[in-house]
Tab-separated table of C-alpha atoms in Angstrom:
chain	number	residue	atom	x	y	z
A	1	MET	CA	89.361	103.534	99.867
A	2	GLY	CA	87.529	106.645	101.487
A	3	TYR	CA	88.670	110.620	101.065
A	4	ASN	CA	91.258	112.651	102.784
A	5	ARG	CA	91.801	115.660	104.213
A	6	SER	CA	93.774	116.309	100.456
A	7	GLY	CA	91.129	114.242	98.641
A	8	LEU	CA	94.180	111.906	96.918
A	9	PHE	CA	92.118	109.288	97.386
A	10	ALA	CA	88.636	110.273	96.340
A	11	LYS	CA	87.151	108.559	93.697
A	12	GLU	CA	84.206	109.351	91.613
A	13	GLN	CA	81.374	107.208	91.499
A	14	SER	CA	79.969	107.678	87.715
A	15	VAL	CA	76.720	106.829	86.224
A	16	SER	CA	76.795	103.281	84.752
A	17	THR	CA	76.775	103.397	80.398
A	18	ASN	CA	77.182	101.477	77.634
A	19	GLN	CA	79.985	103.065	76.638
A	20	PRO	CA	82.913	100.742	76.368
A	21	ALA	CA	85.593	101.991	79.156
A	22	ILE	CA	88.087	103.458	77.859
A	23	GLU	CA	92.125	101.855	79.116
A	24	LEU	CA	93.509	104.447	80.658
A	25	GLU	CA	97.316	105.078	79.987
A	26	TYR	CA	100.059	104.923	82.790
A	27	PRO	CA	103.141	106.099	81.481
A	28	GLU	CA	106.397	105.221	82.802
A	29	SER	CA	108.725	107.715	82.730
A	30	ASP	CA	107.740	111.485	82.891
A	31	GLY	CA	110.103	113.173	79.728
A	32	ARG	CA	112.509	114.619	83.426
A	33	PRO	CA	116.080	113.544	83.453
A	34	MET	CA	116.995	110.979	86.307
A	35	GLY	CA	118.924	113.589	87.895
A	36	GLU	CA	120.161	117.398	88.219
A	37	THR	CA	123.405	116.225	87.259
A	38	ASP	CA	125.884	113.111	87.098
A	39	LEU	CA	126.519	113.865	91.446
A	40	HIS	CA	122.713	113.922	92.007
A	41	ARG	CA	122.156	111.332	89.895
A	42	ASN	CA	124.641	108.914	91.155
A	43	TRP	CA	123.545	110.036	94.814
A	44	MET	CA	120.185	108.483	94.376
A	45	ILE	CA	121.839	105.563	92.264
A	46	ARG	CA	124.093	105.043	95.982
A	47	ILE	CA	121.430	105.437	98.379
A	48	ILE	CA	119.740	102.682	96.355
A	49	ASP	CA	122.095	100.545	96.704
A	50	LEU	CA	122.502	101.210	100.561
A	51	LEU	CA	119.354	100.284	100.814
A	52	GLN	CA	118.653	97.462	98.351
A	53	GLN	CA	121.635	96.164	99.967
A	54	ARG	CA	120.199	96.491	103.587
A	55	TYR	CA	117.791	94.691	102.812
A	56	ARG	CA	118.068	91.671	100.804
A	57	GLY	CA	116.537	88.693	100.716
A	58	GLN	CA	113.081	90.785	102.486
A	59	ARG	CA	110.404	91.651	101.173
A	60	VAL	CA	110.991	95.075	100.987
A	61	TYR	CA	110.534	96.962	97.925
A	62	VAL	CA	113.587	99.786	97.124
A	63	THR	CA	112.996	101.684	94.731
A	64	GLY	CA	113.576	105.584	93.195
A	65	ASP	CA	112.768	108.024	90.258
A	66	LEU	CA	109.643	105.489	89.451
A	67	LEU	CA	106.029	106.902	89.014
A	68	LEU	CA	103.756	106.764	91.877
A	69	TYR	CA	100.838	106.851	90.785
A	70	TYR	CA	98.406	107.613	93.833
A	71	GLN	CA	94.813	108.107	92.993
A	72	GLU	CA	93.322	105.493	89.957
A	73	GLY	CA	92.081	106.743	87.015
A	74	GLU	CA	93.779	109.854	87.352
A	75	PRO	CA	97.304	109.561	85.325
A	76	SER	CA	98.044	112.640	86.125
A	77	ARG	CA	97.623	112.523	89.712
A	78	TYR	CA	101.709	110.754	90.560
A	79	LEU	CA	104.659	111.439	92.221
A	80	VAL	CA	108.860	111.056	91.313
A	81	PRO	CA	110.385	110.194	94.799
A	82	ASP	CA	114.064	110.102	93.743
A	83	VAL	CA	114.277	107.216	97.025
A	84	PHE	CA	111.842	105.152	98.247
A	85	VAL	CA	111.126	101.889	100.321
A	86	VAL	CA	107.728	99.860	101.105
A	87	PHE	CA	108.241	97.137	103.795
A	88	ASP	CA	106.407	93.837	103.528
A	89	SER	CA	106.288	94.486	99.704
A	90	GLU	CA	107.833	91.696	97.225
A	91	PRO	CA	111.057	93.055	95.305
A	92	GLY	CA	110.633	92.170	92.611
A	93	LEU	CA	110.972	94.737	88.858
A	94	ARG	CA	108.097	97.193	87.544
A	95	GLY	CA	108.016	99.859	85.813
A	96	THR	CA	105.458	102.052	87.869
A	97	TYR	CA	104.123	101.618	91.510
A	98	LYS	CA	100.420	101.965	91.460
A	99	LEU	CA	98.986	102.695	95.252
A	100	TRP	CA	95.588	100.310	94.199
A	101	GLU	CA	97.669	97.725	93.122
A	102	GLU	CA	99.683	97.064	95.924
A	103	GLY	CA	97.037	97.176	98.367
A	104	TYR	CA	97.509	100.899	98.841
A	105	LYS	CA	101.027	99.935	100.543
A	106	SER	CA	102.543	104.228	100.559
A	107	PRO	CA	106.180	104.387	101.038
A	108	ASN	CA	107.372	103.842	104.756
A	109	VAL	CA	110.330	105.867	103.673
A	110	VAL	CA	111.117	109.121	101.217
A	111	ILE	CA	114.202	110.202	100.547
A	112	GLU	CA	114.814	112.769	98.012
A	113	VAL	CA	118.793	114.611	97.113
A	114	THR	CA	118.017	118.154	96.705
A	115	SER	CA	119.362	120.368	93.861
A	116	ARG	CA	118.641	123.689	92.545
A	117	TRP	CA	115.798	123.097	90.794
A	118	THR	CA	114.569	120.594	92.376
A	119	ARG	CA	114.805	122.759	96.412
A	120	GLY	CA	111.124	124.212	96.142
A	121	GLU	CA	109.483	120.790	95.204
A	122	ASP	CA	111.163	119.638	98.196
A	123	VAL	CA	110.829	121.310	100.877
A	124	ASN	CA	107.148	123.133	100.064
A	125	HIS	CA	104.955	121.110	97.456
A	126	LYS	CA	106.316	117.266	98.092
A	127	PRO	CA	106.379	116.833	101.365
A	128	LYS	CA	101.684	117.731	101.383
A	129	LYS	CA	101.214	115.354	98.911
A	130	TYR	CA	103.373	112.196	101.206
A	131	ALA	CA	101.705	112.941	104.327
A	132	ALA	CA	98.610	113.253	102.318
A	133	ILE	CA	99.497	109.695	101.681
A	134	GLY	CA	100.926	108.093	103.840
A	135	VAL	CA	104.634	108.354	103.609
A	136	GLY	CA	106.204	107.412	107.043
A	137	GLU	CA	109.211	109.384	107.060
A	138	TYR	CA	111.099	111.674	104.747
A	139	PHE	CA	114.814	113.039	104.573
A	140	LEU	CA	116.319	115.680	102.345
A	141	TYR	CA	119.868	115.456	101.558
A	142	ASP	CA	122.051	117.762	99.545
A	143	PRO	CA	125.240	116.826	98.363
A	144	THR	CA	126.532	119.913	97.146
A	145	CYS	CA	126.027	121.547	100.597
A	146	ASP	CA	124.301	124.446	98.628
A	147	TYR	CA	120.601	124.546	98.206
A	148	LEU	CA	119.655	123.475	102.313
A	149	VAL	CA	121.032	124.733	105.777
A	150	PRO	CA	121.462	122.091	106.910
A	151	PRO	CA	122.301	119.588	103.963
A	152	LEU	CA	120.151	116.714	105.425
A	153	ARG	CA	116.637	117.588	106.835
A	154	GLY	CA	114.279	114.282	108.446
A	155	PHE	CA	110.729	114.863	108.991
A	156	ARG	CA	108.534	111.998	110.839
A	157	LEU	CA	104.429	111.826	110.555
A	158	THR	CA	102.713	112.808	113.129
A	159	ASP	CA	98.805	113.244	113.042
A	160	GLY	CA	99.013	113.644	109.224
A	161	GLU	CA	101.795	116.192	109.175
A	162	TYR	CA	105.590	116.043	109.144
A	163	ALA	CA	107.110	117.152	112.211
A	164	PRO	CA	110.934	117.677	112.654
A	165	ILE	CA	112.823	114.856	113.365
A	166	GLU	CA	114.840	116.337	116.037
A	167	GLU	CA	119.080	115.451	115.704
A	168	HIS	CA	120.416	112.699	116.882
A	169	MET	CA	122.924	113.363	119.894
A	170	LYS	CA	124.655	115.861	117.262
A	171	ARG	CA	124.911	112.686	115.194
A	172	GLY	CA	122.580	112.249	112.856
A	173	PHE	CA	118.928	112.000	112.620
A	174	VAL	CA	117.456	108.519	113.298
A	175	SER	CA	115.233	106.187	111.130
A	176	GLU	CA	112.648	104.795	113.447
A	177	GLN	CA	111.282	103.367	109.960
A	178	LEU	CA	114.820	102.021	108.596
A	179	ASN	CA	116.272	101.207	112.294
A	180	VAL	CA	119.121	103.424	110.420
A	181	ARG	CA	120.764	106.693	111.846
A	182	LEU	CA	121.454	108.900	108.653
A	183	CYS	CA	124.121	112.009	109.033
A	184	LEU	CA	126.810	113.448	107.004
A	185	GLU	CA	130.711	112.947	107.392
A	186	ALA	CA	133.243	114.823	105.367
A	187	SER	CA	129.443	116.292	103.601
A	188	ARG	CA	128.672	112.836	102.407
A	189	LEU	CA	125.581	110.825	103.297
A	190	VAL	CA	125.989	108.111	105.625
A	191	MET	CA	123.836	105.542	107.646
A	192	TYR	CA	124.188	103.143	110.251
A	193	ASP	CA	122.665	100.291	111.904
A	194	LEU	CA	121.261	101.581	114.749
A	195	ASP	CA	121.576	98.007	116.895
A	196	SER	CA	125.287	96.979	115.570
A	197	GLU	CA	126.704	100.742	115.061
A	198	GLU	CA	127.391	99.079	111.312
A	199	ARG	CA	128.115	101.472	108.306
A	200	LEU	CA	125.811	101.077	105.235
A	201	THR	CA	127.550	99.662	102.591
A	202	THR	CA	126.502	99.278	98.560
A	203	GLU	CA	126.671	95.762	96.913
A	204	VAL	CA	129.498	96.304	95.615
A	205	GLU	CA	131.047	97.435	99.065
A	206	ALA	CA	130.089	94.621	100.685
A	207	ALA	CA	131.282	92.016	98.092
A	208	ILE	CA	135.444	94.975	99.060
A	209	VAL	CA	134.476	93.911	102.820
A	210	ALA	CA	133.543	90.017	102.330
A	211	CYS	CA	136.746	90.251	100.095
A	212	GLU	CA	138.731	91.702	102.233
A	213	ARG	CA	137.936	89.505	105.927
A	214	GLU	CA	138.446	86.826	103.578
A	215	ARG	CA	141.884	88.088	102.601
A	216	ALA	CA	142.538	88.455	106.121
A	217	ALA	CA	141.163	85.574	107.449
A	218	ARG	CA	143.725	83.310	105.215
A	219	GLU	CA	146.296	85.636	105.485
A	220	GLY	CA	145.156	84.707	109.523
A	221	GLU	CA	145.972	81.037	109.258
A	222	GLN	CA	148.880	82.016	106.628
A	223	ALA	CA	150.729	83.605	110.169
A	224	ALA	CA	148.892	81.284	112.455
A	225	ARG	CA	150.366	78.008	110.636
A	226	LYS	CA	154.143	80.278	110.556
A	227	ARG	CA	153.788	80.962	114.432
A	228	GLU	CA	153.378	76.990	114.952
A	229	GLN	CA	156.022	75.983	112.704
A	230	ALA	CA	157.922	78.340	113.979
A	231	ALA	CA	156.586	77.315	117.326
A	232	ARG	CA	157.546	73.253	116.343
A	233	LYS	CA	161.459	74.849	114.793
A	234	ARG	CA	162.068	75.886	118.288
A	235	GLU	CA	160.867	72.320	120.662
A	236	GLN	CA	162.386	71.111	118.105
A	237	ALA	CA	166.015	73.202	118.978
A	238	ALA	CA	165.707	73.100	122.438
A	239	ARG	CA	164.690	69.884	122.081
A	240	LYS	CA	168.397	68.691	120.154
A	241	ARG	CA	169.775	71.326	122.611
A	242	GLU	CA	168.652	69.256	125.503
A	243	GLN	CA	169.992	66.161	123.737
A	244	ALA	CA	173.437	67.552	123.386
A	245	ALA	CA	173.855	69.181	126.536
A	246	ARG	CA	172.592	64.781	127.634
A	247	GLU	CA	175.344	63.438	125.423
A	248	ALA	CA	177.842	65.903	126.487
A	249	ALA	CA	177.058	65.750	130.330
A	250	GLU	CA	177.055	62.136	129.648
A	251	SER	CA	180.231	61.817	127.564
A	252	GLU	CA	181.655	64.172	130.796
A	253	VAL	CA	180.954	61.646	133.341
A	254	GLN	CA	183.106	58.618	131.506
A	255	ARG	CA	185.323	60.433	130.957
A	256	LEU	CA	185.960	61.414	135.038
A	257	ARG	CA	185.337	57.690	135.267
A	258	LYS	CA	188.023	56.261	133.074
A	259	LEU	CA	190.293	58.902	134.910
A	260	LEU	CA	189.160	57.670	138.349
A	261	ASP	CA	190.145	54.238	136.830
A	262	GLU	CA	193.470	55.053	135.814
A	263	ARG	CA	193.846	56.868	139.102
A	264	GLU	CA	193.011	53.893	141.282
A	265	ASN	CA	194.788	51.393	138.932
A	266	SER	CA	197.823	53.423	139.218
């Protein structure tokens, strides 16, 4: 990997010596909590769940709050995205994400859940590093609506720098990488598939929706059977009425014939 403008991938070439190589340690934690508050942690988990459910069964790696090491031999060079997505990557479990072990596949999308303490880092520092390692799209979401104006922002990498994504017809921001539309509904972040306009759901929500659809289908089948039974009963009742009418008509004919015979005989 060559140099780029920030030198993040620069590797120093050292002269070979007989000294044994020192195995570097890349910690799996930076010692910081997953989220500043329960709300921020819950939103991180929810966004990860939404995207994992979207790409279930595909070669897409979705994770978050994982140390991303971007320069081999430099354990101090790392980022910790709240949520990130890597396409064409195995979705297996990892302790850390080392770019050089992943074929230098940088995240296609990063989403940061911004809080009071992370605002400066999310707005001023992380974008430069994400741009330097080639993160295609970068989104910021403030679930409290206190630290970002507007509370949802999107950026797309263009010529090595992030350019703001324009709001799509006042309906949120389009992620070309994810093929979804991100927007706020009652200050809550929601995502819609651009093709189907279906709302993304978590695994639990998807299971609930599936159960509701199954129940609705069963109820629909039961209602159809009841309608069919009612139709059969109406048909049977109509046949009975028709039979009764025929019998009554035949009885009346016989009565009239009998009456006519009696008059003729008299």
